[in-house]
């Protein structure tokens, strides 16, 4: 008698799109659920900063961060359309099937950061992986000291997760700072790169006992790291996520390797100290 087929680590689980929300140009948020409630339950163990492999039938698979916090009920991906597979996802509508495997990667060790100040610095769609940690930290507000959010985009039209931004701005116990590189006549806020927010009157970034989360385009990352290290941040207290081409997502194919590190398994979350040791040129 044939033995039951063991779980295949590459086999994605069937999922269904619940609704699609336009976020900014070329970026949509896809709310979804697994067809099998057991898969839904199993996936709920994900941690902020982890990712999943998203499968589009006949198109392929790609890695996507998990922007929801495990403290929220909904599962969703926020994805920029850049090529064929993300394009196939963008063609989906409510009720359409696709598939997901994961969660994968290390995630941010939020429990280790208890008792510390948390400073979130995001640029553009770099807010996607950080959204999970921010929502998680605010849900466990009493476990952390100061929480500061610095977020910037090129234009006001490219600010993501507007509903969340408004909530965070009004949240007690959060210092929230927004900027755009180029304003428009309706924009009344700060104009300048994200780092310009650190120099605003009244802004005081805590350095001692602080973890700085930095996610954004490489140019923003380089400048923000320079600002933070000048302030006195140790490399080990700056954390980010690395993006690499991935195939398997589970440490088998080697596509994501940087030196000895597998970004899919050892990351995607790394401290700046680790990133420097990897010799990674961001
Ligand atoms: C851990 C991880 C998490 C990610 N999370 C998200 C997310 O939440 N939302 C999101 O929109 N995207 C995310 N990405 C990027 C996403 O995986 C790629 O955009 C996707 O694989 C592109 O597939 P495609 O077939 O549509 O495009 P392709 O045809 O493969 O590529 C189109 C263009 O995008 C570039 N590109 C493709 N993949 C990457 C990559 N990994 N890094 C930089 N450039 C790339 C290519 O060079 C090419 O110019 C993540 C990537 C990783 C590794
Ligand atoms: S993606 Fe295959 S080893 Fe990391």
Short mmCIF file of C-alpha atoms and ligand atoms in Angstrom, two decimals:
data_model
loop_
_atom_site.label_atom_id
_atom_site.label_comp_id
_atom_site.label_asym_id
_atom_site.label_seq_id
_atom_site.Cartn_x
_atom_site.Cartn_y
_atom_site.Cartn_z
CA UNK A 1 0.00 0.00 0.00
CA UNK A 2 1.34 3.40 -0.95
CA UNK A 3 2.40 5.51 2.00
CA UNK A 4 0.83 8.96 2.30
CA UNK A 5 2.72 11.55 0.27
CA UNK A 6 4.95 13.59 2.60
CA UNK A 7 4.50 17.35 2.50
CA UNK A 8 6.37 18.84 -0.46
CA UNK A 9 8.18 21.98 0.69
CA UNK A 10 7.74 23.57 -2.75
CA UNK A 11 4.01 22.97 -2.96
CA UNK A 12 2.07 26.20 -2.49
CA UNK A 13 -1.31 26.20 -0.84
CA UNK A 14 -4.38 27.40 -2.71
CA UNK A 15 -5.54 30.91 -1.88
CA UNK A 16 -8.32 33.23 -3.06
CA UNK A 17 -8.30 37.00 -3.51
CA UNK A 18 -10.91 38.71 -1.31
CA UNK A 19 -10.49 42.26 -2.57
CA UNK A 20 -7.99 44.46 -4.34
CA UNK A 21 -7.23 48.00 -3.23
CA UNK A 22 -5.27 50.52 -5.31
CA UNK A 23 -2.55 52.01 -3.16
CA UNK A 24 -0.28 54.24 -5.24
CA UNK A 25 0.49 54.12 -8.98
CA UNK A 26 1.41 50.55 -10.01
CA UNK A 27 1.05 49.37 -6.40
CA UNK A 28 -1.97 47.40 -5.21
CA UNK A 29 -2.87 45.67 -1.96
CA UNK A 30 -4.39 42.19 -2.30
CA UNK A 31 -6.44 40.88 0.62
CA UNK A 32 -6.69 37.10 0.51
CA UNK A 33 -7.35 33.89 2.42
CA UNK A 34 -6.31 30.28 2.09
CA UNK A 35 -8.95 27.90 0.70
CA UNK A 36 -8.25 25.41 3.49
CA UNK A 37 -8.89 26.81 7.01
CA UNK A 38 -6.05 24.60 8.29
CA UNK A 39 -3.59 26.42 5.99
CA UNK A 40 -5.05 29.73 7.18
CA UNK A 41 -4.45 28.75 10.80
CA UNK A 42 -0.91 27.44 10.14
CA UNK A 43 0.12 30.66 8.34
CA UNK A 44 -0.98 32.80 11.29
CA UNK A 45 2.33 31.99 13.01
CA UNK A 46 4.21 34.47 10.77
CA UNK A 47 6.40 37.17 12.34
CA UNK A 48 6.91 40.82 11.29
CA UNK A 49 9.60 40.98 8.60
CA UNK A 50 9.00 37.52 7.14
CA UNK A 51 7.98 36.94 3.52
CA UNK A 52 6.07 34.42 1.42
CA UNK A 53 6.36 33.00 -2.09
CA UNK A 54 3.37 34.03 -4.19
CA UNK A 55 2.39 31.75 -7.13
CA UNK A 56 0.43 32.87 -10.17
CA UNK A 57 -0.74 29.96 -12.29
CA UNK A 58 1.05 29.83 -15.63
CA UNK A 59 3.18 32.88 -14.77
CA UNK A 60 5.52 31.93 -11.92
CA UNK A 61 6.38 32.68 -8.33
CA UNK A 62 7.86 35.71 -6.57
CA UNK A 63 8.78 36.66 -2.99
CA UNK A 64 6.62 39.25 -1.24
CA UNK A 65 6.86 40.72 2.25
CA UNK A 66 4.06 40.26 4.74
CA UNK A 67 2.84 43.80 5.52
CA UNK A 68 0.12 42.72 7.99
CA UNK A 69 1.02 42.29 11.63
CA UNK A 70 0.28 38.88 13.16
CA UNK A 71 -1.95 40.84 15.56
CA UNK A 72 -4.32 41.66 12.67
CA UNK A 73 -6.99 39.36 11.21
CA UNK A 74 -6.48 39.99 7.49
CA UNK A 75 -3.78 38.53 5.26
CA UNK A 76 -2.59 40.84 2.48
CA UNK A 77 0.28 41.55 0.11
CA UNK A 78 1.17 44.98 -1.26
CA UNK A 79 2.89 44.61 -4.60
CA UNK A 80 4.39 46.90 -7.22
CA UNK A 81 3.87 45.75 -10.79
CA UNK A 82 7.35 45.47 -12.31
CA UNK A 83 7.29 42.43 -14.60
CA UNK A 84 5.45 39.35 -15.73
CA UNK A 85 4.65 37.66 -12.41
CA UNK A 86 3.76 40.79 -10.45
CA UNK A 87 1.80 41.79 -13.59
CA UNK A 88 -0.16 38.51 -13.40
CA UNK A 89 -1.00 39.25 -9.75
CA UNK A 90 -2.16 42.74 -10.70
CA UNK A 91 -4.59 41.18 -13.21
CA UNK A 92 -6.39 39.29 -10.42
CA UNK A 93 -9.74 40.35 -9.02
CA UNK A 94 -11.85 39.32 -6.04
CA UNK A 95 -12.64 35.60 -6.23
CA UNK A 96 -9.62 34.70 -8.37
CA UNK A 97 -7.36 31.85 -7.24
CA UNK A 98 -3.60 31.95 -6.73
CA UNK A 99 -1.29 30.17 -4.28
CA UNK A 100 1.08 30.96 -1.42
CA UNK A 101 3.84 29.14 0.44
CA UNK A 102 5.58 30.32 3.58
CA UNK A 103 6.02 32.14 5.87
CA UNK A 104 9.77 32.22 5.30
CA UNK A 105 12.82 34.06 6.61
CA UNK A 106 13.88 35.20 10.04
CA UNK A 107 11.75 38.31 10.62
CA UNK A 108 12.45 41.10 13.11
CA UNK A 109 13.07 39.81 16.67
CA UNK A 110 10.42 42.08 18.21
CA UNK A 111 10.54 40.28 21.58
CA UNK A 112 14.29 40.98 21.88
CA UNK A 113 13.58 44.68 21.41
CA UNK A 114 11.28 44.91 24.44
CA UNK A 115 12.19 47.82 26.71
CA UNK A 116 13.92 49.71 23.88
CA UNK A 117 13.05 52.80 21.85
CA UNK A 118 12.00 51.97 18.29
CA UNK A 119 12.77 54.35 15.44
CA UNK A 120 11.21 53.43 12.06
CA UNK A 121 12.65 55.09 8.97
CA UNK A 122 11.03 54.22 5.65
CA UNK A 123 11.23 55.53 2.12
CA UNK A 124 8.69 54.81 -0.62
CA UNK A 125 7.58 51.18 -0.78
CA UNK A 126 10.11 50.42 1.98
CA UNK A 127 7.10 50.96 4.25
CA UNK A 128 5.69 47.57 3.09
CA UNK A 129 7.95 45.37 5.28
CA UNK A 130 8.01 47.93 8.11
CA UNK A 131 4.22 48.24 8.34
CA UNK A 132 4.04 44.86 10.08
CA UNK A 133 6.52 45.87 12.83
CA UNK A 134 4.90 49.27 13.34
CA UNK A 135 1.41 47.80 13.79
CA UNK A 136 2.84 45.04 16.01
CA UNK A 137 4.75 47.55 18.19
CA UNK A 138 1.69 49.80 18.57
CA UNK A 139 -0.44 46.81 19.56
CA UNK A 140 2.16 46.03 22.26
CA UNK A 141 2.77 49.71 23.06
CA UNK A 142 3.55 49.05 26.76
CA UNK A 143 6.49 46.78 25.84
CA UNK A 144 8.50 49.53 24.13
CA UNK A 145 9.72 52.98 25.14
CA UNK A 146 9.66 55.82 22.60
CA UNK A 147 8.26 54.98 19.16
CA UNK A 148 9.16 57.31 16.31
CA UNK A 149 8.15 56.98 12.65
CA UNK A 150 9.90 58.87 9.84
CA UNK A 151 8.44 58.26 6.39
CA UNK A 152 9.09 59.91 3.07
CA UNK A 153 8.16 59.50 -0.58
CA UNK A 154 9.04 61.35 -3.76
CA UNK A 155 5.66 63.10 -4.05
CA UNK A 156 2.48 63.32 -1.92
CA UNK A 157 0.80 60.94 -4.42
CA UNK A 158 3.39 58.25 -3.59
CA UNK A 159 2.72 58.11 0.15
CA UNK A 160 1.54 54.56 0.92
CA UNK A 161 -1.02 53.22 3.38
CA UNK A 162 -2.69 56.63 3.82
CA UNK A 163 -5.25 55.28 6.31
CA UNK A 164 -2.47 53.92 8.51
CA UNK A 165 -0.42 57.12 8.20
CA UNK A 166 -3.39 59.12 9.50
CA UNK A 167 -3.90 56.65 12.39
CA UNK A 168 -0.23 56.72 13.37
CA UNK A 169 -0.12 60.52 13.16
CA UNK A 170 -2.95 60.67 15.72
CA UNK A 171 -1.72 57.80 17.86
CA UNK A 172 -0.81 58.70 21.44
CA UNK A 173 2.74 57.67 22.22
CA UNK A 174 4.00 57.90 18.64
CA UNK A 175 6.19 60.66 17.24
CA UNK A 176 5.25 60.74 13.58
CA UNK A 177 7.09 62.67 10.86
CA UNK A 178 6.25 62.76 7.17
CA UNK A 179 8.06 64.31 4.24
CA UNK A 180 8.05 64.37 0.44
CA UNK A 181 10.96 65.16 -1.88
CA UNK A 182 8.76 67.40 -4.02
CA UNK A 183 5.59 69.00 -2.72
CA UNK A 184 2.64 70.41 -4.65
CA UNK A 185 0.34 73.38 -3.98
CA UNK A 186 -1.88 71.23 -1.72
CA UNK A 187 1.00 69.80 0.33
CA UNK A 188 1.35 71.60 3.67
CA UNK A 189 3.91 69.25 5.21
CA UNK A 190 7.69 68.94 5.19
CA UNK A 191 9.57 68.99 1.90
CA UNK A 192 12.94 67.27 1.77
CA UNK A 193 14.48 63.81 1.95
CA UNK A 194 13.69 61.55 4.93
CA UNK A 195 16.93 62.51 6.70
CA UNK A 196 15.84 66.18 6.68
CA UNK A 197 13.21 65.22 9.27
CA UNK A 198 15.94 64.46 11.83
CA UNK A 199 16.94 68.15 11.72
CA UNK A 200 13.44 69.56 12.16
CA UNK A 201 13.00 71.79 15.22
CA UNK A 202 11.68 69.75 18.13
CA UNK A 203 12.80 66.39 16.69
CA UNK A 204 15.11 64.44 18.98
CA UNK A 205 16.06 60.93 17.88
CA UNK A 206 16.89 58.77 20.93
CA UNK A 207 20.18 56.90 20.43
CA UNK A 208 20.77 54.98 23.69
CA UNK A 209 18.77 51.75 23.94
CA UNK A 210 17.28 52.32 20.51
CA UNK A 211 16.71 50.07 17.50
CA UNK A 212 16.49 51.88 14.15
CA UNK A 213 14.54 50.06 11.40
CA UNK A 214 15.53 51.35 7.96
CA UNK A 215 13.86 50.25 4.71
CA UNK A 216 13.79 52.05 1.42
CA UNK A 217 15.63 52.54 -1.87
CA UNK A 218 19.45 52.14 -1.76
CA UNK A 219 20.15 55.87 -2.05
CA UNK A 220 17.87 56.64 0.91
CA UNK A 221 19.39 53.76 2.89
CA UNK A 222 22.93 55.08 2.40
CA UNK A 223 22.07 58.62 3.52
CA UNK A 224 19.96 57.52 6.49
CA UNK A 225 22.69 55.13 7.69
CA UNK A 226 25.17 58.00 7.51
CA UNK A 227 22.81 60.21 9.56
CA UNK A 228 22.21 57.49 12.16
CA UNK A 229 25.87 56.55 12.59
CA UNK A 230 26.76 60.25 12.91
CA UNK A 231 24.18 60.48 15.70
CA UNK A 232 26.00 57.63 17.46
CA UNK A 233 23.97 54.55 16.50
CA UNK A 234 25.98 51.32 16.71
CA UNK A 235 25.82 49.20 13.52
CA UNK A 236 24.22 46.35 15.47
CA UNK A 237 21.28 48.58 16.44
CA UNK A 238 20.33 49.40 12.85
CA UNK A 239 18.20 46.73 11.15
CA UNK A 240 16.95 46.40 7.60
CA UNK A 241 15.70 43.86 5.08
CA UNK A 242 17.70 42.78 2.02
CA UNK A 243 16.06 41.92 -1.30
CA UNK A 244 17.66 39.31 -3.51
CA UNK A 245 16.47 37.24 -6.44
CA UNK A 246 14.94 34.17 -4.88
CA UNK A 247 13.75 30.89 -6.34
CA UNK A 248 13.15 28.31 -3.62
CA UNK A 249 12.88 30.60 -0.56
CA UNK A 250 13.96 27.73 1.66
CA UNK A 251 17.76 27.53 1.47
CA UNK A 252 18.06 24.95 -1.33
CA UNK A 253 18.82 26.68 -4.65
CA UNK A 254 21.48 29.21 -3.67
CA UNK A 255 19.99 32.00 -5.80
CA UNK A 256 19.80 34.42 -2.89
CA UNK A 257 23.29 33.84 -1.44
CA UNK A 258 25.54 36.73 -0.51
CA UNK A 259 28.82 35.14 0.55
CA UNK A 260 27.92 32.57 3.19
CA UNK A 261 24.48 34.03 3.94
CA UNK A 262 21.21 32.79 2.49
CA UNK A 263 18.98 35.86 2.36
CA UNK A 264 15.89 33.61 2.35
CA UNK A 265 16.88 31.76 5.53
CA UNK A 266 19.39 33.94 7.44
CA UNK A 267 17.45 37.06 6.37
CA UNK A 268 15.78 38.96 4.92
CA UNK A 269 16.30 40.90 8.18
CA UNK A 270 19.93 41.80 8.90
CA UNK A 271 21.62 44.28 11.19
CA UNK A 272 23.83 46.86 9.51
CA UNK A 273 26.75 45.17 11.30
CA UNK A 274 25.91 41.91 9.48
CA UNK A 275 25.35 43.69 6.16
CA UNK A 276 28.82 45.25 6.40
CA UNK A 277 30.40 41.86 7.16
CA UNK A 278 28.65 40.35 4.12
CA UNK A 279 30.44 43.01 2.08
CA UNK A 280 27.03 43.92 0.69
CA UNK A 281 27.04 47.05 -1.45
CA UNK A 282 23.58 48.51 -0.85
C1 LIG B 1 12.21 39.05 0.55
C2 LIG B 1 11.58 39.88 -0.54
C3 LIG B 1 10.41 40.57 -0.27
C4 LIG B 1 9.81 41.32 -1.28
N1 LIG B 1 8.66 41.97 -0.97
C5 LIG B 1 8.02 42.66 -1.93
C6 LIG B 1 6.76 43.28 -1.64
O1 LIG B 1 6.22 43.18 -0.53
N2 LIG B 1 6.17 44.00 -2.63
C7 LIG B 1 6.74 44.13 -3.88
O2 LIG B 1 6.15 44.80 -4.74
N3 LIG B 1 7.91 43.55 -4.18
C8 LIG B 1 8.56 42.80 -3.25
N4 LIG B 1 9.75 42.18 -3.56
C9 LIG B 1 10.27 42.28 -4.94
C10 LIG B 1 9.52 41.28 -5.86
O3 LIG B 1 9.82 39.96 -5.44
C11 LIG B 1 9.93 41.46 -7.31
O4 LIG B 1 9.49 42.72 -7.76
C12 LIG B 1 9.34 40.36 -8.21
O5 LIG B 1 10.06 39.18 -8.01
C13 LIG B 1 9.40 40.75 -9.66
O6 LIG B 1 8.87 39.68 -10.43
P1 LIG B 1 8.32 39.92 -11.91
O7 LIG B 1 8.30 38.61 -12.61
O8 LIG B 1 7.05 40.69 -11.89
O9 LIG B 1 9.40 40.85 -12.55
P2 LIG B 1 10.72 40.44 -13.36
O10 LIG B 1 10.34 40.28 -14.79
O11 LIG B 1 11.42 39.32 -12.66
O12 LIG B 1 11.57 41.74 -13.14
C14 LIG B 1 11.12 43.02 -13.59
C15 LIG B 1 12.11 44.08 -13.13
O13 LIG B 1 12.18 44.11 -11.68
C16 LIG B 1 13.52 43.85 -11.25
N5 LIG B 1 13.47 42.94 -10.10
C17 LIG B 1 12.92 41.72 -10.05
N6 LIG B 1 13.06 41.17 -8.83
C18 LIG B 1 13.73 42.07 -8.08
C19 LIG B 1 14.20 42.08 -6.74
N7 LIG B 1 14.03 41.09 -5.87
N8 LIG B 1 14.88 43.19 -6.33
C20 LIG B 1 15.07 44.21 -7.15
N9 LIG B 1 14.65 44.25 -8.44
C21 LIG B 1 14.00 43.21 -8.90
C22 LIG B 1 14.20 43.19 -12.44
O14 LIG B 1 15.59 43.48 -12.45
C23 LIG B 1 13.52 43.83 -13.61
O15 LIG B 1 14.08 45.09 -13.90
C24 LIG B 1 10.39 41.41 -2.58
C25 LIG B 1 11.57 40.72 -2.86
C26 LIG B 1 12.16 39.96 -1.84
C27 LIG B 1 13.42 39.20 -2.16
S1 LIG B 2 16.11 31.41 -2.56
FE1 LIG B 2 16.89 29.40 -2.82
S2 LIG B 2 18.49 29.34 -1.36
FE2 LIG B 2 17.54 31.25 -0.98
#
